[in-house]
PDB file of C-alpha atoms in Angstrom:
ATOM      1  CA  UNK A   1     -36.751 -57.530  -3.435  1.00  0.00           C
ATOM      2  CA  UNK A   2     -39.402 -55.144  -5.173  1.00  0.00           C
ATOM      3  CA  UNK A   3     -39.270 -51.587  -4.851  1.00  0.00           C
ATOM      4  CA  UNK A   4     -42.340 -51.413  -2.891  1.00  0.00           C
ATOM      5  CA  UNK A   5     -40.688 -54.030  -0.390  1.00  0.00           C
ATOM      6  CA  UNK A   6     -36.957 -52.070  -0.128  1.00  0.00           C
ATOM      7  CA  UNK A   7     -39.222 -48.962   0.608  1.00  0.00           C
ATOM      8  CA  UNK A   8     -41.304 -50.813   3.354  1.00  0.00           C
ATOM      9  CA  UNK A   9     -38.345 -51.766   4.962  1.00  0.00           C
ATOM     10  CA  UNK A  10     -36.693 -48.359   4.659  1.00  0.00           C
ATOM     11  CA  UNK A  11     -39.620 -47.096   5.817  1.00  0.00           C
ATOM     12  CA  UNK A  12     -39.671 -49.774   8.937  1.00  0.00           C
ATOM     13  CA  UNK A  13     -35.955 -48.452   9.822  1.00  0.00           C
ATOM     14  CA  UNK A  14     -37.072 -45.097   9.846  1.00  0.00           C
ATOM     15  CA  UNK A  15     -39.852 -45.677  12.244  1.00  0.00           C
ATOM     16  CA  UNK A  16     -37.161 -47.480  15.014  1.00  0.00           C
ATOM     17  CA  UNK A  17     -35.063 -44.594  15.096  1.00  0.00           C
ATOM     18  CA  UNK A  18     -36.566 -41.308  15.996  1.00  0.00           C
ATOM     19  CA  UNK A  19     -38.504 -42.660  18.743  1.00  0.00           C
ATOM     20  CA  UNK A  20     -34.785 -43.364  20.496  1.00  0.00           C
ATOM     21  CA  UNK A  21     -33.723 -39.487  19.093  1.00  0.00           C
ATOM     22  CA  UNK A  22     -36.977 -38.215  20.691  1.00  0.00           C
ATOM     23  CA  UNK A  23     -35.819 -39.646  23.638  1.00  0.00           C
ATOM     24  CA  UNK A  24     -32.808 -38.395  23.816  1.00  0.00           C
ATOM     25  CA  UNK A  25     -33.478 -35.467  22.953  1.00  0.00           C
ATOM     26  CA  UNK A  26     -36.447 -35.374  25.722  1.00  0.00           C
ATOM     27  CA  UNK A  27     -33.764 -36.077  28.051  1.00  0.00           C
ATOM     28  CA  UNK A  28     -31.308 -33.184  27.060  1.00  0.00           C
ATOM     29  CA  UNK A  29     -34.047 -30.726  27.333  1.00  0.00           C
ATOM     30  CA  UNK A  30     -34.965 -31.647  30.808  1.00  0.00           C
ATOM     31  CA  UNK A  31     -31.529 -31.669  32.092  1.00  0.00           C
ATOM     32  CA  UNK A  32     -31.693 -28.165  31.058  1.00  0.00           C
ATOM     33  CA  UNK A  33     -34.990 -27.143  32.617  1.00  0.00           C
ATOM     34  CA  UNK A  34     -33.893 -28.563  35.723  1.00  0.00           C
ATOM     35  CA  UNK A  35     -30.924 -26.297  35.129  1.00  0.00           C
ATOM     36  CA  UNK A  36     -32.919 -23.454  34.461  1.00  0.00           C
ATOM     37  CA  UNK A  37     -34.595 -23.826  37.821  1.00  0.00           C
ATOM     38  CA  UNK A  38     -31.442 -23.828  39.974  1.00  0.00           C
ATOM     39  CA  UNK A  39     -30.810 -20.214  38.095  1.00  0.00           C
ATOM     40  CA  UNK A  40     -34.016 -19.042  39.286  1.00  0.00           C
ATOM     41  CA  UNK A  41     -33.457 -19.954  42.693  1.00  0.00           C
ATOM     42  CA  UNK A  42     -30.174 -18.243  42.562  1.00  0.00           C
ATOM     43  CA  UNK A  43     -31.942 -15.567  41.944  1.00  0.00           C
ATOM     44  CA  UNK A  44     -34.070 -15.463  44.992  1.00  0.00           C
ATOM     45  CA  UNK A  45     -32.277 -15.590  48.372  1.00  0.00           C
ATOM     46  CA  UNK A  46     -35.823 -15.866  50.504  1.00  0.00           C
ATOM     47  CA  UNK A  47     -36.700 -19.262  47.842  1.00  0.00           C
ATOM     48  CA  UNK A  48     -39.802 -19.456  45.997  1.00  0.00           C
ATOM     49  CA  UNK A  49     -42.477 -21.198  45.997  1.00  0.00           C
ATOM     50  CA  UNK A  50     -43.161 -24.008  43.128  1.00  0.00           C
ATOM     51  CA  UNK A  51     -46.133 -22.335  41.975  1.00  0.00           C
ATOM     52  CA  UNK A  52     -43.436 -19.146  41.391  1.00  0.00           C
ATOM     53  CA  UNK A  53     -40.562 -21.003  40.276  1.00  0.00           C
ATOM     54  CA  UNK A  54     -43.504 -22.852  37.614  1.00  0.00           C
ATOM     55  CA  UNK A  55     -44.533 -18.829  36.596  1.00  0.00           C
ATOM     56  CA  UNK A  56     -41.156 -17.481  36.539  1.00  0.00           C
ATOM     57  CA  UNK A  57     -39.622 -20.540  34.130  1.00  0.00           C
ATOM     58  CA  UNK A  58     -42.892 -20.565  32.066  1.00  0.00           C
ATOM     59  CA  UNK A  59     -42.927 -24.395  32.565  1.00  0.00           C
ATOM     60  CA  UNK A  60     -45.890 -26.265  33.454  1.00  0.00           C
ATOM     61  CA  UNK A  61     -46.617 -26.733  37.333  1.00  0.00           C
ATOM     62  CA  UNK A  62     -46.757 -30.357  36.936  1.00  0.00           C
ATOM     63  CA  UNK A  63     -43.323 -30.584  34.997  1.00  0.00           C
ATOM     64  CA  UNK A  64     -41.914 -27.945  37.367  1.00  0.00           C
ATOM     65  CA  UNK A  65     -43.005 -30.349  40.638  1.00  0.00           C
ATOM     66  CA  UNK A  66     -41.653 -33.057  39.252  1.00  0.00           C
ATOM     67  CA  UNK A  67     -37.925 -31.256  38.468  1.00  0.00           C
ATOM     68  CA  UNK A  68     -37.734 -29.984  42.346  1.00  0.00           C
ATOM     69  CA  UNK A  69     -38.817 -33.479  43.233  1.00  0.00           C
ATOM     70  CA  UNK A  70     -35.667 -34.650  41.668  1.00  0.00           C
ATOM     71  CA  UNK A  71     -33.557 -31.889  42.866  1.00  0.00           C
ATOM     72  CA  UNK A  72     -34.542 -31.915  45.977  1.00  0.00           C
ATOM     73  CA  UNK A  73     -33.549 -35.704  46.017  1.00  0.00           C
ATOM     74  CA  UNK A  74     -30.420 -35.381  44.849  1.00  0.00           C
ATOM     75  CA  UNK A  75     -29.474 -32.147  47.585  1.00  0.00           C
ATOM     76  CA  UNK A  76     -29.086 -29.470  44.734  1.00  0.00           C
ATOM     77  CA  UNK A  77     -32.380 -27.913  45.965  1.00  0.00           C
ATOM     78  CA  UNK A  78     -33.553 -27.637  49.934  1.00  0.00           C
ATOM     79  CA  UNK A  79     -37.098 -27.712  51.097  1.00  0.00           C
ATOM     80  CA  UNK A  80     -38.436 -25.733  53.456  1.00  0.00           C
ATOM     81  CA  UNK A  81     -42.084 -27.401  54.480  1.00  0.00           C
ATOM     82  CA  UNK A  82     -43.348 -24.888  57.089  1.00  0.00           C
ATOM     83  CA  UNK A  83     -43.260 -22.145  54.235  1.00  0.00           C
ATOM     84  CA  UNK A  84     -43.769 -24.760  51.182  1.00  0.00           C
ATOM     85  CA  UNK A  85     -40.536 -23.078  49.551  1.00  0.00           C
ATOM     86  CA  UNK A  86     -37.975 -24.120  47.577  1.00  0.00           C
ATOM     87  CA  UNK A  87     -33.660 -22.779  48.309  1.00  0.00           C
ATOM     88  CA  UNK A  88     -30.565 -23.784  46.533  1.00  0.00           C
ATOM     89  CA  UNK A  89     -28.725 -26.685  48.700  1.00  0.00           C
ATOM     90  CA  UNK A  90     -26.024 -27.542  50.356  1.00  0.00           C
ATOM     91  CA  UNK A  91     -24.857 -29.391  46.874  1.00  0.00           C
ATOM     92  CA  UNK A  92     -24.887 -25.880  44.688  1.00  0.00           C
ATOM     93  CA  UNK A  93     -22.539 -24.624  47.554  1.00  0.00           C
ATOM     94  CA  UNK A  94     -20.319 -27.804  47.151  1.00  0.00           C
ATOM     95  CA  UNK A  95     -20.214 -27.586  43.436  1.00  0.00           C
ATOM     96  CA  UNK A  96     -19.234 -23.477  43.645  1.00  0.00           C
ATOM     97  CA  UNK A  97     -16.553 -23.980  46.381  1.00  0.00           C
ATOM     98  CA  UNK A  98     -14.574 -26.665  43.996  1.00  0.00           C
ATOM     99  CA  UNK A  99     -15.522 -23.961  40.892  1.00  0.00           C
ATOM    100  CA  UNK A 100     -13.799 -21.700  43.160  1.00  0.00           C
ATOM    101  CA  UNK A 101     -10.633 -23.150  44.343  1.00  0.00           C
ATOM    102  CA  UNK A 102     -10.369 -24.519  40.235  1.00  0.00           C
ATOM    103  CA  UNK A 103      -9.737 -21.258  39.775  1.00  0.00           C
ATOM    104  CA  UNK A 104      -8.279 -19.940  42.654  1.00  0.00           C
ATOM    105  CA  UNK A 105     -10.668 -17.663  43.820  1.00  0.00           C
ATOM    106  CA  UNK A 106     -11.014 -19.056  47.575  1.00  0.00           C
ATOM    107  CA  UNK A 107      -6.860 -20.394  48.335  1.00  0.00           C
ATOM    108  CA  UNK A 108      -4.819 -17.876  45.767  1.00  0.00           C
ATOM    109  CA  UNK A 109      -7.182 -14.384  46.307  1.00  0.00           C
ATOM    110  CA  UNK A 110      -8.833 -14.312  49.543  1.00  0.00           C
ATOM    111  CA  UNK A 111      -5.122 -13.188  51.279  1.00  0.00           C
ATOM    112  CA  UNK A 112      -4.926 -10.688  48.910  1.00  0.00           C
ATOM    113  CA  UNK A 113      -8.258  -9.313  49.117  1.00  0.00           C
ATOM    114  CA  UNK A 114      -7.375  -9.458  52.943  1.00  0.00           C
ATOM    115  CA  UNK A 115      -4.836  -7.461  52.884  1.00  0.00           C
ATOM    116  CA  UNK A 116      -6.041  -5.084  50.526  1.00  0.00           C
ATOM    117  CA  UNK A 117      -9.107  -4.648  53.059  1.00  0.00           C
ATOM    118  CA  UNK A 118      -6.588  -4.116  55.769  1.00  0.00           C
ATOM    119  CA  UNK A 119      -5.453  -1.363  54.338  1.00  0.00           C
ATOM    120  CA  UNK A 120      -8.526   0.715  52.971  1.00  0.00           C
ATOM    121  CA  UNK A 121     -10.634  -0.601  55.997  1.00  0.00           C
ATOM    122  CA  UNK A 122     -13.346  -1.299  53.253  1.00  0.00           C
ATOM    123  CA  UNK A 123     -14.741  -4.406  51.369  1.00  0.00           C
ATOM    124  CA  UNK A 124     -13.143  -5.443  48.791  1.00  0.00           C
ATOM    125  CA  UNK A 125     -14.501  -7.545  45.657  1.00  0.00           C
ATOM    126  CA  UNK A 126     -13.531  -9.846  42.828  1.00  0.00           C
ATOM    127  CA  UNK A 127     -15.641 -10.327  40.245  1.00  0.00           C
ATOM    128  CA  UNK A 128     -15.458 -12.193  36.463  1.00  0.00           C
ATOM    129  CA  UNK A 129     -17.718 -11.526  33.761  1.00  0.00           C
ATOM    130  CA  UNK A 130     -20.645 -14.025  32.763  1.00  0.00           C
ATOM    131  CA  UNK A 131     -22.405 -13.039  29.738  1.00  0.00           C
ATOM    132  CA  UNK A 132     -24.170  -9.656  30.545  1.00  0.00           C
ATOM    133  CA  UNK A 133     -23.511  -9.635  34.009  1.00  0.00           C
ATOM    134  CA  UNK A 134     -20.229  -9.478  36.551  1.00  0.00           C
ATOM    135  CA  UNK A 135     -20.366 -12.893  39.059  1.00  0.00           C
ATOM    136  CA  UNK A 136     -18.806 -11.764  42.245  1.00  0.00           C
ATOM    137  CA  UNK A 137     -16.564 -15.171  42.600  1.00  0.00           C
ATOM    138  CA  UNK A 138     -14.706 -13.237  45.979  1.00  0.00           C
ATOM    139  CA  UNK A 139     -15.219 -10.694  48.900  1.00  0.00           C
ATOM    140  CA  UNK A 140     -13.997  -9.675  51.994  1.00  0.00           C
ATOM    141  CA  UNK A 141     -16.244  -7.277  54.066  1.00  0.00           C
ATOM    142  CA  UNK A 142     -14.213  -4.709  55.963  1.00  0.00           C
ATOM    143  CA  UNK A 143     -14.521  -4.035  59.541  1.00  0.00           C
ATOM    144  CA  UNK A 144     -16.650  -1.356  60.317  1.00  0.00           C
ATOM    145  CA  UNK A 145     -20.862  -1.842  61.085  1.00  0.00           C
ATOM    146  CA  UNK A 146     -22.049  -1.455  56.836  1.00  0.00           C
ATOM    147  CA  UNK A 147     -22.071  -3.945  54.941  1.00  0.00           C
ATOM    148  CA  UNK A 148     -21.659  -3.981  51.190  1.00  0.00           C
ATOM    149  CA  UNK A 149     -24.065  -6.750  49.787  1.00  0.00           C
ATOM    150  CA  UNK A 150     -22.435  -8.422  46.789  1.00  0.00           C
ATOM    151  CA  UNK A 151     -21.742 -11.848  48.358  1.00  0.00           C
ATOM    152  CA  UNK A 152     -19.826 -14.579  45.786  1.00  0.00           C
ATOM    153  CA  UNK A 153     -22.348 -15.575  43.725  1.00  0.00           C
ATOM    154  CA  UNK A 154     -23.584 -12.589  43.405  1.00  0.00           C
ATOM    155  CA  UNK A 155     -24.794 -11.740  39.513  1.00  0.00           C
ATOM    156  CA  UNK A 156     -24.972  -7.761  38.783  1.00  0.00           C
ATOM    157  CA  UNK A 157     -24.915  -4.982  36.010  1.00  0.00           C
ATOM    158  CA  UNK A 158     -21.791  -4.487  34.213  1.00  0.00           C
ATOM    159  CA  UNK A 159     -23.338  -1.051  33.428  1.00  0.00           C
ATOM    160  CA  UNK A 160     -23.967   0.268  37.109  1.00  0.00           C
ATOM    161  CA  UNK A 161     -20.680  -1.079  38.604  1.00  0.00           C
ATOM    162  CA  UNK A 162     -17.523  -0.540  38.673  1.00  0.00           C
ATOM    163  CA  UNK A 163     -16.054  -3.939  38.520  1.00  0.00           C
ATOM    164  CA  UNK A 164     -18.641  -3.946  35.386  1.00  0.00           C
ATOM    165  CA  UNK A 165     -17.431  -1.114  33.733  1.00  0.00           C
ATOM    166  CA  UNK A 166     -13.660  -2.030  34.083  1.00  0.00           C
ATOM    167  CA  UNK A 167     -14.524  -5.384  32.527  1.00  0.00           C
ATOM    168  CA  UNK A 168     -16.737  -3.849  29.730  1.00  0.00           C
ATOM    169  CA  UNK A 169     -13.845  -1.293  29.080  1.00  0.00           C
ATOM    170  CA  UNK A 170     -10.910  -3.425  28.910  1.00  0.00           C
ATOM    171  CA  UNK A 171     -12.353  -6.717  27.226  1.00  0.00           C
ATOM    172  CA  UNK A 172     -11.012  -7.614  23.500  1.00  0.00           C
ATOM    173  CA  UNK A 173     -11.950  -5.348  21.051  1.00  0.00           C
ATOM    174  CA  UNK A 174     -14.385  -7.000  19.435  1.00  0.00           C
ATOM    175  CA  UNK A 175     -16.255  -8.347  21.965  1.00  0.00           C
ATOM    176  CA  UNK A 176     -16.162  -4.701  23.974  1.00  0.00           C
ATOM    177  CA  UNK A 177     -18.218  -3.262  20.823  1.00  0.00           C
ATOM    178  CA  UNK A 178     -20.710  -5.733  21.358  1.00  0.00           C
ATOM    179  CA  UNK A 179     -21.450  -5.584  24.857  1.00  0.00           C
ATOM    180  CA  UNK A 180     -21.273  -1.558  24.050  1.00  0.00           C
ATOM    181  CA  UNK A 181     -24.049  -2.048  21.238  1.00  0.00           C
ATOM    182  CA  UNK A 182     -26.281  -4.908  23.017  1.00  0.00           C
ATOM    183  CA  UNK A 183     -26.077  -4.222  27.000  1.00  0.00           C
ATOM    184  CA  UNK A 184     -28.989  -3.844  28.257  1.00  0.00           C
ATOM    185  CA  UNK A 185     -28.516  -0.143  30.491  1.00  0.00           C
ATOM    186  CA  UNK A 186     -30.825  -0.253  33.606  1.00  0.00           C
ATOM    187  CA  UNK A 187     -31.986   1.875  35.600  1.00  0.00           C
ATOM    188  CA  UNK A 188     -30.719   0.833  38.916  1.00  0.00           C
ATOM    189  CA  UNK A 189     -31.132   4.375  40.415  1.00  0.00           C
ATOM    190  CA  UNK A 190     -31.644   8.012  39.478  1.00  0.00           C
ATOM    191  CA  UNK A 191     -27.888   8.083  38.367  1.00  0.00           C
ATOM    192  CA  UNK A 192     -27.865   4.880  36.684  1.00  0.00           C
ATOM    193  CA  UNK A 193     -26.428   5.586  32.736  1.00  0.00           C
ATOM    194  CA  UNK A 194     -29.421   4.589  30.172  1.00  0.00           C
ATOM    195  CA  UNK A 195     -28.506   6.427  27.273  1.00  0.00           C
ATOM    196  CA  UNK A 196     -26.373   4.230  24.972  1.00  0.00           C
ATOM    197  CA  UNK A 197     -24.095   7.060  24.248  1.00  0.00           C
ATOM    198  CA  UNK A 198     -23.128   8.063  27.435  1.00  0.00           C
ATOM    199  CA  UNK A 199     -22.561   4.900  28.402  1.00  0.00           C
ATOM    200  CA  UNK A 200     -20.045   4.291  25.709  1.00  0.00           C
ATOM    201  CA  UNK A 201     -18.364   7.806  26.411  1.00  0.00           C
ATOM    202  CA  UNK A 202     -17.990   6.529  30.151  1.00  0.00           C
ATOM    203  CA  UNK A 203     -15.924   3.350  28.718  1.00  0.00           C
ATOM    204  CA  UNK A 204     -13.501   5.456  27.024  1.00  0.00           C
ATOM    205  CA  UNK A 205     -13.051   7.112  30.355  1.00  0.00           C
ATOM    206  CA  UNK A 206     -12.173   4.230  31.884  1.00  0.00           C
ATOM    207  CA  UNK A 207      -9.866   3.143  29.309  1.00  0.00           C
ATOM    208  CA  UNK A 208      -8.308   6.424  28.982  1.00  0.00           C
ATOM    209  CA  UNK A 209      -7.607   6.455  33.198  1.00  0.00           C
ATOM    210  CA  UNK A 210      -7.499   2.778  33.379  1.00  0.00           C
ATOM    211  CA  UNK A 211     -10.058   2.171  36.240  1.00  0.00           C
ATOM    212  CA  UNK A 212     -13.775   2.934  36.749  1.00  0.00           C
ATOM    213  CA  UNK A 213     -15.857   4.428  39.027  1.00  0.00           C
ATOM    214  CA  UNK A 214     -19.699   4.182  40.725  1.00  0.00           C
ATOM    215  CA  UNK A 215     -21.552   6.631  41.947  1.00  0.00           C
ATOM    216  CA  UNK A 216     -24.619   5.432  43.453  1.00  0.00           C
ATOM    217  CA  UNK A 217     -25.258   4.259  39.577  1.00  0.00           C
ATOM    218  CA  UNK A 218     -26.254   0.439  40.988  1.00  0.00           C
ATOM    219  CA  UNK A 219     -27.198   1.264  44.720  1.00  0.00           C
ATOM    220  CA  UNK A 220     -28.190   4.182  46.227  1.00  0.00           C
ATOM    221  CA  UNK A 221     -25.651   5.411  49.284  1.00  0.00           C
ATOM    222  CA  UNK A 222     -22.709   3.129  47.663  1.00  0.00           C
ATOM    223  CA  UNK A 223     -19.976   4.146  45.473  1.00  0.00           C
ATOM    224  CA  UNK A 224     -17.111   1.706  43.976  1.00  0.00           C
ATOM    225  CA  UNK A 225     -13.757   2.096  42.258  1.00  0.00           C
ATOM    226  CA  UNK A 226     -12.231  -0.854  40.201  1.00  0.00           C
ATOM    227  CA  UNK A 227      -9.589  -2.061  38.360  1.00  0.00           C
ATOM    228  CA  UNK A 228      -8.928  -4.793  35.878  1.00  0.00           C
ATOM    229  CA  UNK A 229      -6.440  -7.960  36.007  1.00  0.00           C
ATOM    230  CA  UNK A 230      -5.379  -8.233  32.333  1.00  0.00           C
ATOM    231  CA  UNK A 231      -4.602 -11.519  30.618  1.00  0.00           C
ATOM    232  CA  UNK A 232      -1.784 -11.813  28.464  1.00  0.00           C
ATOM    233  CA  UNK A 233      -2.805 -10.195  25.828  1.00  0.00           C
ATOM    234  CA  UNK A 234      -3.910  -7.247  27.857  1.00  0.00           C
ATOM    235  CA  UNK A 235      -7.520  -7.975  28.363  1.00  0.00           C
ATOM    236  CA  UNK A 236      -9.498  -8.188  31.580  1.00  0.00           C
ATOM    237  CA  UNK A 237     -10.209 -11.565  32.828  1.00  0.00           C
ATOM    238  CA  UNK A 238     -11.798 -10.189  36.232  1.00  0.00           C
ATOM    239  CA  UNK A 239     -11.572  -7.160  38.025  1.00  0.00           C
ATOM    240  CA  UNK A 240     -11.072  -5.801  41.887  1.00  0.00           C
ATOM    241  CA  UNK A 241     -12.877  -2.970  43.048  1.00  0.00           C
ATOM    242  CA  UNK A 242     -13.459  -1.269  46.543  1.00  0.00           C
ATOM    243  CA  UNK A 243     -16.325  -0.315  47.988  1.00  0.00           C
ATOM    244  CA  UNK A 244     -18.000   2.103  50.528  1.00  0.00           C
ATOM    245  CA  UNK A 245     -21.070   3.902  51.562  1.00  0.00           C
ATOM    246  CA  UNK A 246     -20.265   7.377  50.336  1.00  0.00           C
ATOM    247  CA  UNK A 247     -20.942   8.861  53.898  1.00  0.00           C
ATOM    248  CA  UNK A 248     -17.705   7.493  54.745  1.00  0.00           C
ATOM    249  CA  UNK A 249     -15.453   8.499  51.515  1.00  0.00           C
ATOM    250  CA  UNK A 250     -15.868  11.316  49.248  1.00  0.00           C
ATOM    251  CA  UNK A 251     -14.806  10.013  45.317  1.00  0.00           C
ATOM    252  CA  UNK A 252     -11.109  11.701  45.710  1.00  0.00           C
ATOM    253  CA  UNK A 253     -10.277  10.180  49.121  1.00  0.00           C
ATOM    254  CA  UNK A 254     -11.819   6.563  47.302  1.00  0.00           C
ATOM    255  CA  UNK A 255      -9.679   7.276  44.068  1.00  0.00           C
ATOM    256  CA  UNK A 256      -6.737   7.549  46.331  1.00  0.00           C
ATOM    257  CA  UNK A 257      -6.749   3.840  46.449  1.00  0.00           C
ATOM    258  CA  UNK A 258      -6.614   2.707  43.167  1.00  0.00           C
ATOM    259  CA  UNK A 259      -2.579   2.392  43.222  1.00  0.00           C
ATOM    260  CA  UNK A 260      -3.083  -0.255  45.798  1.00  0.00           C
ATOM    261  CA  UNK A 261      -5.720  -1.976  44.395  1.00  0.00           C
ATOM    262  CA  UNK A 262      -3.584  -1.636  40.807  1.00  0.00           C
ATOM    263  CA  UNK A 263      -0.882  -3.330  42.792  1.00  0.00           C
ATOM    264  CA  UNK A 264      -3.312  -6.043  43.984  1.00  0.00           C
ATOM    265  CA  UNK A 265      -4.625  -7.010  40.626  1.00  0.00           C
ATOM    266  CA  UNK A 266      -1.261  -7.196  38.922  1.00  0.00           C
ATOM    267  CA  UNK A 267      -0.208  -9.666  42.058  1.00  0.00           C
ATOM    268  CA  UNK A 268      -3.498 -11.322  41.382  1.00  0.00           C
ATOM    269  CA  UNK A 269      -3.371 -11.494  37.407  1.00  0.00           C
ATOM    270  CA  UNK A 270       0.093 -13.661  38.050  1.00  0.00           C
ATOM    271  CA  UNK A 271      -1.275 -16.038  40.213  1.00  0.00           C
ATOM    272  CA  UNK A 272      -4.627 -16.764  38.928  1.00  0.00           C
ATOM    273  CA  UNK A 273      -5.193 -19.164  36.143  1.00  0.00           C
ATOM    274  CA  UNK A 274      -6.701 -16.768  33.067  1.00  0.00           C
ATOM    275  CA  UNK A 275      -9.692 -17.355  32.136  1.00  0.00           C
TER     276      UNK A 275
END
């Protein structure tokens, strides 16, 4: 065989095989635009439309129609007709329920977030940490008439909240002195800490008392107290925080429960797998 021939050939097996690769690789990026849009809707409880979900995911309409088409098929995404928008379905909440026993969020916790509620009379939340944000994976709303909002599934600030700060504070060295250096610091509210500086002198206050506090930082007329449930190797894996509206408890009567909800996370911390 001449050279020119071995390169023709070469050259022929080259052509077969990125059209295959392309298509793979075609395939792996769609999977995770479709995945993109089920974060987006997460992030709007009312839906969206698919001209906004198109906008918001900077995704051509055409390619965005043809995602919730699919989704929509398969139940991961509801549509509503009368008001052309799209919701998460009934599949997501499947999916998050088995994510949630997995771990033991939903059989191991909810008694003991019960009973902690019992006993302050207010809500009381467990939440993980996911990236820059807390996900609230558990709740349980006390009994009187307000509500606190931050329903499982729930994605907040870990520089507002308490159950933020607490995991912020008490995460493994190195990866507490990057969240301290790249965390974005919003301003939720008038009291919401935006200078980097402050916020990191608010960490060591946690660490040095071993729980944190909110102040109407993430929501105006709530405050929060949490603690952490350490791993092994003393680090947070989640934390468990009360919350009220702060007509109802001043910060000293609401610091008067950390001891309980200390006791609470160490019971927790035994029984849940670490994650």
């Amino acid at each position: 065989m001449s050279v020119n021939q071995a390169t023709a050939a070469n050259g022929a097996v080259d052509n077969e095989t990125p059209p295959a690769a392309a298509r793979s690789a075609d395939r792996t990026d769609m999977v995770g635009k479709a995945l993109g849009l089920l974060v987006l809707l997460g992030d709007e409880p009312r839906g969206a439309s698919a001209a906004e979900i198109s906008r918001r995911a900077q995704l051509p309409f055409s390619t965005t129609y043809r995602l919730l088409g699919s989704l929509t098929r398969d139940g991961f995404v509801d549509y509503e007709a009368e008001g052309r928008r799209y919701h998460l379905g009934l599949r997501i909440f499947q999916l998050g329920q088995r994510v949630s026993n997995h771990h033991g969020f939903a059989g191991t916790a909810l008694p003991v977030l019960r009973r902690v509620t019992e006993q302050t009379g207010e809500a009381t939340i467990l939440s993980v940490r996911d990236g820059h944000h807390h996900l609230t994976v558990n709740k349980v709303d006390g009994p009187k008439m307000f509500r606190v909002t931050s329903d499982p599934g729930h994605l907040g600030s870990l520089s507002t909240t308490a159950v933020g700060k607490a995991l912020v504070a008490f995460a493994e060295d190195s990866e507490r002195e990057k969240l301290l250096a790249e965390l974005p610091l919003e301003p939720l509210t008038e009291k919401s800490i935006t200078d980097r500086d402050a916020f990191r002198a608010e960490i060591e206050l946690v660490r040095r008392r071993g729980y944190a506090v909110m102040d109407e930082e993430n929501e105006t007329g709530m405050r929060a107290v949490a603690v952490p449930l350490f791993n092994d190797q003393g680090h947070a894996f989640a934390s468990l925080a009360t919350a009220v509206p702060v007509f109802r408890l001043d910060l000293e009567a609401l610091e008067a429960h950390v001891p309980l909800l200390q006791e609470a996370a160490a019971e927790l911390a035994a029984r849940l797998p670490q994650r």
